[in-house]
Structure formats: structure tokens, C-alpha cells
Amino acid sequence: MALHNVVLPNEDSRQLLPIPKKEAKLYMSFMYVAFISLFIGGLMGLLQVLVRSGNFTLPFGIGYYQILTVHGVILALVLTTFFIIGFQFALMSKTVGMSDKQRNLSWLAFWIMTIGTIMTAITILLGKASVLYTFYAPLKAHPAFYIGLAFVIVGTWVAAFVNWRQLYLWKKKHPGEKSPLLAFMVTINMIMWFIASLGIAVAVLVQFIPWSLGYAETINVLVSRTLFWYFGHPLVYFWLLPAYMAWYAIIPKIIGGKLFSDSLARLSFVLFLFFSIPVGFHHQLTEPGIDPTWKFIQVVLTFMVIIPSLMTAFSLFATFEITGRRKGYGGLFGWFKHLPWKDVRFFAPFVGMLAFIPGGAGGIINASHQMNTLVHNTIWVTGHFHLTVATTVILTFFGITYWLIPHLTGRKLTKSVNRLGIIQTIVWGIGMLIMSGAMHIQGLLGGPRRSDYSEYGGTEQAVTWGAYQMAQAIGGTILFVGIILMVYIFIKLAFFSPKGDEEFPIAEEEENAEPTPMWMENWKLWVAITIALILFAYTIPFVDIIQNSPPGSVPFDWPIGNS
Amino acid sequence: MKQHGKTHTNVDKEPNLKGTLISVGVLGLFIIISWVAVFAIFLSR
Ligand code: HEM
Ligand SMILES: [Cu+2]
């Protein structure tokens, strides 16, 4: 530590710290919750596709919307958040370190999140909160559902403060140096998450909890939905950015290459911070009561996110090509062959990247107002996010799992688990191709999402959906096999693989890389621009929404909320 | 050591990124084609 060289600003970010056993236990705790969630959520997914095929009825009076709520909450909110927070802690520990005090606080974060999760889960399982993961008013769940969610969010805030503190202390010890790339990225993601989750915290604390407890008679529905989507879009970037961390800073190491550009990676993260939050209206394009001008402005801001997305794509292709050419593969696409196709740490995230091509294209379609009217609330949307979150993000997280779990448990990723992982990835890819493909088509034919099996009174249009619902059942069943495989792999890596040292792969910069400009570290400026953009995009329409609201709504705990 | 001397001492020529250029181009094309296809459906309904 005392030896660091002042001359080379790039030097320090390369020093990787060991992860002590005590910390490994903490990170593994997050992973246990994540993989238990994967199993439960996947089981619900299987039940959903079976029900929707028309060939299966849920036993014991369990409702379709009850299992759909379990599926959405436990996969989109619990699995993702626990995996991300655990993974990010590991990244911080590796690059900037963690003190004992920080570790204790992190345990506190873990327990607050876990208690909240258990509260929410029990409420849903008892059938007291079949309100789906978006919990739109005026559907009313049991108050414990909202209180549990509030706990989860507060827990993530504790984690965010710890992460910021970790970087702050490191910077104090290393004056004038740029922060390690991965620590920079984690900090950006947690700033975005914190600012975004304030919206949902306000909705839950000010609106939902008093209303569900009966203290407030009515709720302003449009305000609650607007606050939800102020949070809901950055939520998807909160999932995606940790995958990008792996793509930018870990995958190059796995394929035997170097970081393509430290500055480009940082700049793209800063742009994601700017353009992830002031865009929630693109989920509310069909919402009456929001001025179309402001919808248009937020759609324009949404499209800005294409810039860092294509920067990311460019950077990845360039990493692959440069590495391949360096290894002597010539020709226009010869470099493609060098990629380590048999290494699941690469292969799983790579399939995730592939899925992001149609996923991203679909996203641009969704955000275009005209076409949103075509796909809004259809199962196309479900097909879209099973590509983005349930394939791109999840396969990248699986790719991380293969080395992170053995690294934390002091074991090895064996050849046989690696092979099983390749099979898992292929199974997932095929299952998703079928399920998501069928969802996209059925959606274009008008098939609704969030729908129990129905023949819709025998209308002709509904008849055209049958084959696609059947295809979803087939794809979904294949996916469930993928989930079983992955849970098996996780257990194997956590408890039964042979002891050893598994590498924590972090890419290095080129020897002759251009130095990263120090203005990248201008945190105050980044936060100020982010807030300015949010205020610009939301202030006027939000005041308008409040001033011109229709009367609020009393709670409805039927037909599906809490009955 | 000043920034300059360090960066350009043994830099080989700019890396060849032709494949990357084409790949990103194809990606952009795919996005545009998908968009236009769905827009056509919108117009036809
Ligand atoms: C076995 C694997 C999976 C299957 C078979 C499956 C199936 C489904 C189906 C059929 C729906 C739509 C139901 C409807 O709209 O009526 C759905 C919704 C959803 N799925 Fe999955 N899924 C799987 C995995 C995942 C994963 C891994 C994630 C996220 C990480 C995920 C996130 C979601 C979300 C957020 C919804 C929306 C829930 C809502 O509309 O409230 N799914 N899933
Ligand atoms: Cu969005």
C-alpha cells in the first residue's frame, strides 16, 4: 500500500485487494436470497405459461394474479436487487476495500432488505397483495406489502451510503488519483438508484401506506403512477448497469484482452445517469392527464440513451476485434473465432449481449409514441423485457456467478460445471427465443399481457392467439429446465466444488492508454446535471397533474387486490 | 513524466477496427429495419 507510485495514475486501479472470509459471507448471503428467489419465481413462471395455454388450472384456489405478483416481485425486484447489491459490494471490496464498520453496516442493509422481503412475500403468498409488482392504485394490498417494500428500499439506501463511503475513504487515501473504474461505476449506479427510489419512497410512505391503513380516504392515482414510473425506468437501468460493468471491465479480462477505453466506459455511465431518470413518461404514453408536449420531451430524452448504448456496443465489438487481431486472427471477421466460446464465463454473457440486440430495438419501438399505441399493455411488452432483463441481465449475472461464487467460497469452477453452464446457457437461449418470440408476435396480434387464460367470449381475434400461447408454454417449460440447472450449478459452486482459488477477473488498461481526464471525477457536477434534467422534465407536468387532478380514488381490495 | 511522452512512445499504428465498424453498422441497420417494420404495421391498421 505504501509503495504506490505517484507518477502513473493508472497504476493504483490495478491493485486488487483480497476479499476476507468475513466479507465473503456477507456477499454470499445476498446470493442465497437471489438464487432462492430465482427458483420460486421460475416456478411461478412455469405455472403462468401452463395456465395461459388453457391446459392447466391452479389448485387450492390459488389465483393467477397472485402467482403473477409473486413472479414479478420476486424476480424483478428481489432477485435483481439482492444480486446487484451483493455483486457491487464484492466489486467495491476488490477495488477500494471495506472496513469493519462498513461491513457491519452492510449486514444491517442485508437484514433490513431481507426482513422487508419476507414481509412482502408472506403478504403476497397469503393472497393479501395480488396487486402485481407495479401495485397500481386503486388496487389495494394489505399494508404489510407496502411496508415490506419500504424496508427493502431503505436497506438499499444503507448499501448505497456504504458504497459512497468506501469510495470516499479510498479517494482520501489516494489524493489526485482517479477512482478505480468499477468503483466509479458502482457509485454511479447507486446515485441513480438513490435519486430514483426517492420517488417510490414518497409514493409508498405518503400515499399508499396511509391509504391502505385507512387514514387517508382517497389516493391520487395519476400522481402515484407518475411517481412509480419516475422510479420504474431507472429501475431497468439499475439492473442493466451491473451487467455493463461486467461487459466493460470483466469480459475483456476473460477473453484475454485489455480494457478498450477507460474514459469511454466512464462517459457512458455518466450519460446513463443523466438520461435514465427524466424519462418515466414513456411508460405513460397512453395515460390521460399528462400533457402531450411533456410526453414528447421525455421521449426525446429517452432516445438520448441510444448514445451510450451504441457506445457500449462499439466498445464491445472493438474489444473483441483488437484482442483477436492481437492473437493473430486476420480478415474482416476472423477475430470472431478467437473468442473463448467454451468458457461459460464468457459464453453466458455473450448470449445475453446477443439478446440485447432485439431487446434494444424493441425498446426503441416501445418508446415511439405511435408504436406504443400498438404494443401498449400487450404481451409484446412482456416479450420485450424477458429479452432485456430476463435474458441480457440474467445471463450476464449467471456469467458472473460462475466465477464469483467459487471465488467467495474458496472453490473452483470445474470443467464439468463449466460444461453444464454452457448447456444451461443454450437451454435458456432456446427457451427464451421460443417464449419471447411468441410473446412478441401475439402482442402484435393484440394479445393482452397480465391476463389469466380466457377465450374472450370466443372472439375471432382471441382465436389467433392460441398457438402462440401454446408456444409460450413450450418455451417457458424449457426455461424452467434452465432454472433448475442454474440452481443446481449454484448449489454445486457454493457447497460442493473442489477447494481452490478462482480468479476475480478485472481487466487492465493498455500500457499506452490515454490517461483518463480528471474532470470525469466531478461528482457534484454529474449530480447537479442529473437533478437539473429531472426538474426540467418533471416540474411543470407534475404541478399540472396535481393541480388538475380528478377526485382521488377510494381503495379497491377486489377483484384481485386483497380478497 | 508528462502525459505526452508516455502515450506516444511505442504506439503501434491505430488498431484495425474495420470489423467493428461493419458490426456496429449492421446493428444500426437492424434497429432501423425493426422500427420501420413495426411502423408499417402501425400505418396499416
Ligand atoms: C422460467 C422462466 C420464466 C417464465 C416461464 C416466465 C413467464 C412469464 C410470463 C408468461 C409472464 C406474463 C404473464 C402475464 O402477463 O399474464 C411473465 C411476466 C413477467 N416476468 Fe417472467 N418468466 C420467466 C422468467 C423471468 C425472469 C428471470 C424475470 C426477471 C428477472 C421475469 C420477469 C417478469 C416480470 C417483471 C413480469 C411482469 C409481471 C407483471 O406483468 O406484473 N421473468 N413471465
Ligand atoms: Cu422505460
XYZ file of C-alpha atoms in Angstrom, chain A residues 4-556:
553
model
C 2.218 3.367 -4.686
C 3.784 5.292 -7.433
C 2.696 8.872 -7.864
C 3.778 9.122 -11.451
C 1.453 6.605 -13.015
C -2.139 7.454 -12.324
C -3.230 4.196 -13.880
C -1.224 2.065 -11.538
C -3.395 2.020 -8.466
C -6.607 0.999 -10.044
C -4.858 -2.253 -10.885
C -4.179 -3.238 -7.323
C -6.776 -5.763 -6.406
C -7.473 -6.400 -2.765
C -8.264 -9.824 -1.365
C -11.793 -10.429 -0.090
C -11.595 -11.572 3.549
C -13.722 -14.518 4.676
C -15.946 -12.360 6.840
C -16.909 -10.250 3.856
C -17.357 -13.240 1.589
C -20.031 -14.477 3.961
C -21.912 -11.213 3.612
C -21.806 -11.263 -0.185
C -22.858 -14.901 -0.240
C -25.871 -14.044 1.903
C -27.105 -11.742 -0.821
C -26.522 -14.506 -3.345
C -28.514 -17.063 -1.353
C -31.548 -14.817 -1.357
C -31.078 -14.167 -5.069
C -30.978 -17.830 -6.034
C -33.825 -18.873 -3.754
C -35.806 -16.132 -5.477
C -34.805 -17.430 -8.881
C -36.220 -20.830 -8.037
C -39.520 -19.603 -6.590
C -40.016 -17.021 -9.317
C -39.181 -19.502 -12.050
C -41.702 -21.967 -10.680
C -44.373 -19.255 -10.874
C -43.320 -18.504 -14.454
C -43.831 -22.148 -15.338
C -47.294 -22.134 -13.762
C -48.185 -18.956 -15.654
C -47.362 -20.307 -19.073
C -49.199 -23.546 -18.295
C -52.305 -21.706 -17.132
C -52.236 -19.406 -20.130
C -52.027 -22.330 -22.533
C -55.506 -23.286 -21.344
C -54.495 -26.767 -20.236
C -53.940 -26.279 -16.550
C -55.879 -24.889 -13.614
C -54.219 -23.735 -10.418
C -55.045 -25.949 -7.427
C -56.143 -24.952 -3.905
C -57.923 -21.817 -5.050
C -54.638 -20.052 -5.823
C -55.281 -17.104 -8.104
C -53.467 -16.354 -11.336
C -52.748 -12.776 -10.294
C -51.371 -13.989 -7.023
C -48.692 -16.075 -8.716
C -48.067 -13.333 -11.254
C -47.437 -10.927 -8.387
C -45.010 -13.397 -6.817
C -43.262 -13.787 -10.179
C -42.892 -10.059 -10.857
C -41.929 -9.033 -7.340
C -39.539 -11.833 -6.594
C -37.738 -11.832 -9.936
C -37.805 -8.198 -10.993
C -37.406 -6.667 -7.545
C -35.897 -9.206 -5.144
C -33.602 -11.378 -7.267
C -32.165 -8.438 -9.168
C -31.673 -6.156 -6.178
C -30.042 -8.767 -3.964
C -27.743 -9.972 -6.714
C -26.775 -6.438 -7.663
C -26.100 -5.179 -4.155
C -24.076 -8.304 -3.325
C -22.105 -8.138 -6.564
C -21.441 -4.420 -6.199
C -20.201 -4.887 -2.641
C -17.776 -7.506 -3.939
C -16.574 -5.110 -6.645
C -16.045 -2.333 -4.119
C -14.265 -4.610 -1.722
C -11.971 -5.799 -4.509
C -11.105 -2.344 -5.800
C -11.338 0.065 -2.859
C -11.756 -2.155 0.182
C -14.218 -2.366 3.055
C -13.690 -1.526 6.722
C -15.125 -3.453 9.654
C -17.587 -0.685 10.353
C -18.713 -0.673 6.758
C -19.143 -4.407 6.881
C -21.380 -4.151 9.922
C -23.483 -1.516 8.201
C -23.693 -3.737 5.140
C -25.074 -6.525 7.281
C -27.628 -4.060 8.541
C -28.541 -3.300 4.915
C -28.866 -7.002 4.231
C -31.165 -7.613 7.179
C -33.384 -4.619 6.537
C -33.795 -5.744 2.934
C -34.381 -9.346 3.939
C -36.958 -8.551 6.610
C -38.778 -6.334 4.117
C -38.676 -9.078 1.512
C -40.074 -11.651 3.926
C -42.901 -9.323 4.961
C -43.838 -8.626 1.386
C -43.518 -12.265 0.336
C -45.735 -13.552 3.144
C -48.374 -10.959 2.348
C -48.439 -11.983 -1.299
C -48.419 -15.700 -0.536
C -51.392 -15.272 1.790
C -53.282 -13.738 -1.110
C -53.394 -10.348 0.556
C -51.487 -8.462 -2.112
C -52.295 -9.664 -5.618
C -51.579 -6.221 -6.986
C -48.712 -7.148 -9.352
C -45.242 -5.740 -8.963
C -46.328 -2.266 -10.094
C -49.026 -2.132 -7.349
C -51.087 0.408 -9.271
C -53.706 2.253 -7.269
C -56.604 1.942 -6.724
C -55.902 -1.759 -6.233
C -55.293 -2.074 -2.535
C -52.969 -4.567 -0.926
C -52.599 -5.299 2.768
C -50.450 -2.540 4.342
C -47.717 -5.079 5.170
C -46.995 -5.335 1.443
C -46.125 -1.653 1.152
C -44.324 -1.538 4.480
C -42.187 -4.502 3.433
C -41.310 -2.757 0.174
C -40.330 0.362 2.097
C -37.941 -1.738 4.174
C -36.320 -3.177 1.067
C -35.738 0.302 -0.285
C -34.362 1.679 2.953
C -31.989 -1.292 3.090
C -30.654 -0.460 -0.364
C -30.075 3.114 0.784
C -27.860 1.883 3.600
C -25.937 -0.112 0.994
C -25.644 2.992 -1.183
C -24.241 5.066 1.684
C -21.706 2.366 2.458
C -20.595 2.222 -1.189
C -20.162 6.000 -1.337
C -18.249 5.983 1.913
C -15.985 3.227 0.616
C -15.001 5.279 -2.410
C -14.728 8.473 -0.392
C -12.251 6.927 2.043
C -10.232 5.431 -0.792
C -10.028 8.794 -2.514
C -8.858 10.432 0.676
C -6.056 7.906 0.857
C -5.178 8.333 -2.823
C -5.335 12.063 -3.467
C -5.237 13.102 -7.091
C -5.851 9.629 -8.446
C -8.799 8.595 -10.498
C -11.068 6.143 -8.771
C -10.915 2.531 -9.915
C -13.238 2.036 -12.869
C -15.531 -0.494 -11.223
C -15.850 1.596 -8.065
C -16.730 4.570 -10.257
C -19.429 2.535 -11.978
C -20.916 1.196 -8.738
C -21.054 4.727 -7.362
C -22.872 5.979 -10.457
C -25.381 3.155 -10.268
C -26.122 3.794 -6.607
C -26.521 7.535 -7.159
C -29.025 6.803 -9.883
C -30.807 4.247 -7.717
C -30.983 6.570 -4.732
C -32.394 9.523 -6.661
C -34.878 7.277 -8.449
C -36.057 5.368 -5.419
C -36.926 8.614 -3.642
C -39.926 8.704 -5.962
C -41.254 5.341 -4.963
C -40.456 6.007 -1.318
C -42.651 9.092 -1.443
C -45.444 7.173 -3.169
C -45.307 4.345 -0.645
C -44.862 6.413 2.509
C -47.057 9.392 1.686
C -49.709 7.807 -0.481
C -50.035 4.036 -0.201
C -49.361 3.269 3.445
C -51.777 5.830 4.967
C -54.398 4.955 2.347
C -54.117 1.220 2.841
C -54.280 1.686 6.610
C -57.440 3.711 6.207
C -56.003 7.028 7.445
C -56.424 8.604 4.038
C -59.715 8.060 2.321
C -58.590 8.502 -1.250
C -55.451 8.315 -3.339
C -54.385 10.414 -6.302
C -53.991 7.660 -8.865
C -52.132 9.600 -11.530
C -49.639 11.004 -9.036
C -48.954 7.511 -7.726
C -48.426 6.112 -11.209
C -46.208 9.019 -12.171
C -44.072 8.515 -9.066
C -43.918 4.812 -9.843
C -42.579 5.358 -13.354
C -40.230 8.093 -12.224
C -38.699 5.127 -10.405
C -39.657 2.378 -12.852
C -37.498 3.336 -15.790
C -34.291 3.942 -13.835
C -35.076 0.594 -12.212
C -34.368 -1.117 -15.510
C -31.062 0.715 -15.767
C -30.266 -0.265 -12.211
C -30.485 -3.855 -13.473
C -28.593 -3.204 -16.660
C -25.625 -1.184 -15.403
C -24.143 -4.019 -13.317
C -24.305 -6.150 -16.470
C -22.489 -3.356 -18.291
C -19.881 -3.290 -15.530
C -19.150 -6.905 -16.361
C -19.157 -6.236 -20.101
C -16.819 -3.265 -19.902
C -14.439 -4.266 -17.163
C -14.581 -8.036 -16.681
C -15.280 -9.678 -20.035
C -12.100 -8.195 -21.631
C -10.051 -9.957 -18.971
C -11.855 -13.254 -19.541
C -11.167 -13.155 -23.285
C -7.512 -12.309 -22.687
C -7.708 -8.681 -23.716
C -7.483 -5.236 -22.202
C -9.923 -2.511 -21.383
C -10.885 -0.792 -24.623
C -11.181 2.700 -23.185
C -11.472 3.676 -19.566
C -12.760 7.145 -20.470
C -15.415 5.857 -22.843
C -16.704 3.457 -20.207
C -16.946 6.214 -17.621
C -18.540 8.650 -20.017
C -21.194 6.145 -20.997
C -22.046 5.556 -17.341
C -22.328 9.287 -16.731
C -24.695 9.545 -19.704
C -26.770 6.677 -18.347
C -27.044 8.573 -15.090
C -28.277 11.678 -16.906
C -30.808 10.039 -19.171
C -32.209 7.214 -17.078
C -34.432 9.220 -14.781
C -36.148 12.114 -16.600
C -37.928 9.705 -18.951
C -40.627 7.873 -16.958
C -43.459 9.251 -19.121
C -42.518 6.820 -21.882
C -44.319 4.231 -19.765
C -47.339 6.504 -19.511
C -47.829 7.468 -23.143
C -51.421 6.236 -23.129
C -52.116 7.935 -19.807
C -54.734 10.671 -19.980
C -53.967 13.627 -17.782
C -50.357 14.195 -18.840
C -49.664 16.994 -21.274
C -48.578 15.509 -24.640
C -45.837 18.125 -25.001
C -44.135 16.796 -21.911
C -44.601 13.236 -23.068
C -42.828 14.275 -26.253
C -39.980 15.930 -24.347
C -39.454 12.853 -22.218
C -39.497 10.644 -25.302
C -36.734 12.783 -26.793
C -34.739 12.406 -23.572
C -35.401 8.664 -23.748
C -33.865 8.492 -27.182
C -30.704 10.117 -25.847
C -29.977 6.842 -24.117
C -29.289 5.328 -27.526
C -25.974 7.209 -27.495
C -24.337 5.469 -24.518
C -25.953 2.199 -25.616
C -24.292 2.308 -29.012
C -21.056 3.461 -27.360
C -21.236 0.284 -25.326
C -21.873 -1.873 -28.390
C -18.978 -0.232 -30.213
C -16.667 -0.683 -27.284
C -17.507 -4.376 -27.012
C -17.006 -5.109 -30.694
C -13.729 -3.197 -30.569
C -12.518 -5.166 -27.544
C -13.288 -8.413 -29.352
C -11.642 -7.298 -32.569
C -8.484 -5.814 -31.059
C -7.962 -8.849 -28.848
C -8.492 -11.217 -31.754
C -6.164 -9.373 -34.088
C -3.516 -9.286 -31.407
C -3.791 -13.021 -31.161
C -3.119 -13.176 -34.894
C -6.581 -13.702 -36.307
C -6.821 -11.728 -39.548
C -9.552 -10.958 -42.044
C -12.624 -8.875 -41.561
C -14.265 -11.171 -39.023
C -11.543 -13.703 -38.319
C -11.216 -12.215 -34.831
C -14.593 -13.612 -34.000
C -13.143 -17.102 -33.882
C -10.731 -16.411 -31.076
C -13.459 -15.723 -28.560
C -13.485 -18.335 -25.783
C -16.730 -19.993 -26.768
C -16.133 -22.880 -24.410
C -15.675 -20.667 -21.361
C -19.071 -20.156 -19.765
C -17.850 -17.006 -18.013
C -17.783 -15.518 -21.494
C -20.419 -17.547 -23.296
C -23.357 -16.804 -20.971
C -22.876 -13.007 -21.012
C -22.275 -13.155 -24.753
C -25.666 -14.751 -25.372
C -27.019 -12.015 -23.114
C -25.415 -9.393 -25.362
C -26.977 -11.013 -28.426
C -30.403 -10.853 -26.799
C -29.895 -7.167 -26.242
C -29.888 -6.512 -29.980
C -33.603 -7.330 -30.441
C -34.199 -6.180 -26.857
C -32.804 -2.719 -27.531
C -34.505 -2.434 -30.903
C -37.793 -3.363 -29.242
C -37.213 -0.715 -26.614
C -36.882 1.996 -29.244
C -40.140 0.788 -30.755
C -41.900 0.842 -27.376
C -40.780 4.386 -26.699
C -42.027 5.700 -30.039
C -45.434 7.121 -29.255
C -47.301 5.834 -32.305
C -45.976 2.331 -31.951
C -46.541 2.389 -28.251
C -50.248 2.560 -29.039
C -49.752 -0.650 -30.999
C -47.989 -2.613 -28.271
C -49.078 -0.953 -25.035
C -50.280 -3.483 -22.464
C -49.912 -6.311 -24.938
C -47.820 -9.383 -24.256
C -45.260 -7.898 -26.695
C -44.050 -5.825 -23.767
C -43.601 -8.954 -21.672
C -41.667 -10.499 -24.568
C -39.507 -7.367 -24.656
C -38.439 -7.409 -21.033
C -37.890 -11.134 -20.942
C -35.208 -10.383 -23.534
C -33.721 -7.431 -21.701
C -33.913 -8.274 -18.017
C -34.651 -11.993 -18.106
C -32.001 -12.763 -20.732
C -29.446 -9.986 -21.152
C -29.195 -9.092 -17.491
C -29.847 -12.536 -16.056
C -27.438 -14.402 -18.335
C -24.767 -11.832 -17.524
C -25.468 -12.348 -13.818
C -25.188 -16.100 -14.365
C -21.903 -15.458 -16.168
C -20.691 -13.594 -13.080
C -21.961 -16.354 -10.787
C -19.647 -18.936 -12.355
C -16.556 -17.166 -11.020
C -17.860 -15.013 -8.187
C -19.401 -17.818 -6.139
C -16.307 -20.052 -6.190
C -14.117 -17.001 -5.580
C -16.140 -16.199 -2.468
C -16.381 -19.759 -1.203
C -12.759 -20.679 -1.927
C -13.640 -23.236 -4.568
C -13.018 -23.864 -8.259
C -15.214 -23.677 -11.305
C -14.694 -27.233 -12.542
C -14.704 -28.395 -16.164
C -17.931 -30.275 -15.657
C -19.747 -27.310 -14.126
C -18.406 -25.167 -16.941
C -19.886 -27.609 -19.462
C -23.174 -27.695 -17.595
C -23.141 -23.900 -17.671
C -22.760 -23.906 -21.449
C -25.740 -26.245 -21.673
C -27.687 -24.037 -19.261
C -26.987 -21.029 -21.456
C -28.124 -22.813 -24.603
C -31.267 -24.090 -22.885
C -32.044 -20.565 -21.717
C -31.390 -19.105 -25.151
C -33.649 -21.595 -26.908
C -36.422 -21.412 -24.321
C -36.401 -17.641 -24.441
C -36.264 -17.488 -28.220
C -39.461 -19.524 -28.338
C -41.273 -17.886 -25.428
C -40.264 -14.305 -26.112
C -40.670 -14.676 -29.874
C -44.207 -15.975 -29.405
C -44.973 -13.153 -26.968
C -43.783 -10.538 -29.455
C -45.967 -11.916 -32.235
C -49.019 -12.477 -30.058
C -48.627 -8.928 -28.819
C -48.617 -7.536 -32.335
C -51.824 -9.505 -32.868
C -53.317 -7.673 -29.898
C -52.909 -10.324 -27.183
C -53.044 -8.646 -23.763
C -50.426 -9.036 -21.049
C -51.253 -9.686 -17.396
C -54.058 -11.943 -18.373
C -55.276 -15.211 -16.982
C -56.446 -17.742 -19.544
C -59.567 -16.561 -21.293
C -61.359 -17.181 -24.550
C -62.630 -13.622 -24.511
C -66.176 -14.707 -25.256
C -64.980 -16.594 -28.314
C -63.989 -13.531 -30.348
C -62.201 -14.270 -33.575
C -59.141 -12.263 -32.622
C -58.527 -14.311 -29.487
C -58.540 -17.477 -31.561
C -55.409 -16.277 -33.395
C -53.547 -16.176 -30.076
C -53.934 -19.830 -29.103
C -50.936 -21.218 -30.970
C -48.664 -18.549 -29.538
C -49.808 -19.228 -26.002
C -49.000 -22.854 -26.603
C -45.549 -21.888 -27.884
C -45.028 -19.823 -24.733
C -45.867 -22.876 -22.657
C -43.232 -24.876 -24.517
C -40.615 -22.128 -24.316
C -41.462 -21.479 -20.681
C -41.085 -25.143 -19.789
C -37.645 -25.209 -21.417
C -36.773 -22.087 -19.446
C -37.821 -23.756 -16.251
C -35.410 -26.583 -17.011
C -32.793 -23.836 -17.344
C -33.713 -22.543 -13.899
C -33.359 -25.978 -12.325
C -29.948 -26.332 -13.972
C -28.823 -22.952 -12.712
C -29.969 -23.553 -9.156
C -28.127 -26.883 -9.247
C -24.987 -25.133 -10.528
C -25.238 -22.518 -7.804
C -25.517 -25.132 -5.057
C -22.628 -27.041 -6.555
C -20.408 -23.952 -6.714
C -21.375 -22.797 -3.244
C -21.023 -26.064 -1.366
C -19.560 -28.945 -3.304
C -16.936 -27.857 -5.833
C -13.336 -28.758 -5.004
C -11.418 -26.217 -2.911
C -9.158 -23.830 -4.764
C -8.647 -20.276 -5.961
C -10.946 -18.952 -8.616
C -9.856 -15.731 -10.276
C -11.803 -12.484 -9.814
C -11.305 -11.235 -13.365
C -10.824 -7.492 -13.740
C -9.459 -6.081 -16.977
C -6.428 -3.830 -17.072
C -5.800 -0.818 -19.188
C -3.486 -0.874 -22.176
C 0.117 0.009 -21.333
C -0.118 3.060 -23.527
C -3.714 4.031 -22.803
C -4.564 7.702 -22.926
C -4.910 8.937 -19.365
C -8.497 9.432 -18.237
C -9.260 13.129 -17.852
C -9.736 14.119 -14.228
C -12.976 16.004 -14.922
C -14.616 12.596 -15.053
C -14.482 12.635 -11.266
C -16.583 15.734 -10.985
C -19.315 14.061 -8.948
C -21.022 17.253 -7.869
C -21.423 18.323 -11.459
C -22.841 14.943 -12.520
C -25.381 15.001 -9.722
C -26.276 18.622 -10.437
C -26.892 17.934 -14.135
C -28.948 14.866 -13.263
C -31.145 16.834 -10.885
C -31.461 19.706 -13.337
C -32.664 17.335 -16.055
C -35.187 15.766 -13.676
C -36.503 19.147 -12.602
C -36.753 20.228 -16.204
C -38.610 17.111 -17.316
C -40.944 16.745 -14.360
C -41.666 20.029 -12.600
C -44.207 21.604 -14.936
C -46.133 18.437 -15.850
C -46.139 17.279 -12.229
C -47.564 20.545 -10.961
C -50.117 20.323 -13.762
C -51.049 16.770 -12.749
C -51.583 17.790 -9.140
C -53.483 20.982 -9.900
C -55.838 19.406 -12.394
C -56.404 16.052 -10.776
C -59.760 14.379 -10.821
C -61.023 13.360 -7.367
C -58.904 10.682 -5.719
C -59.951 7.085 -5.536
C -61.078 5.039 -2.581
C -59.268 1.698 -2.222
C -60.443 -1.395 -4.052
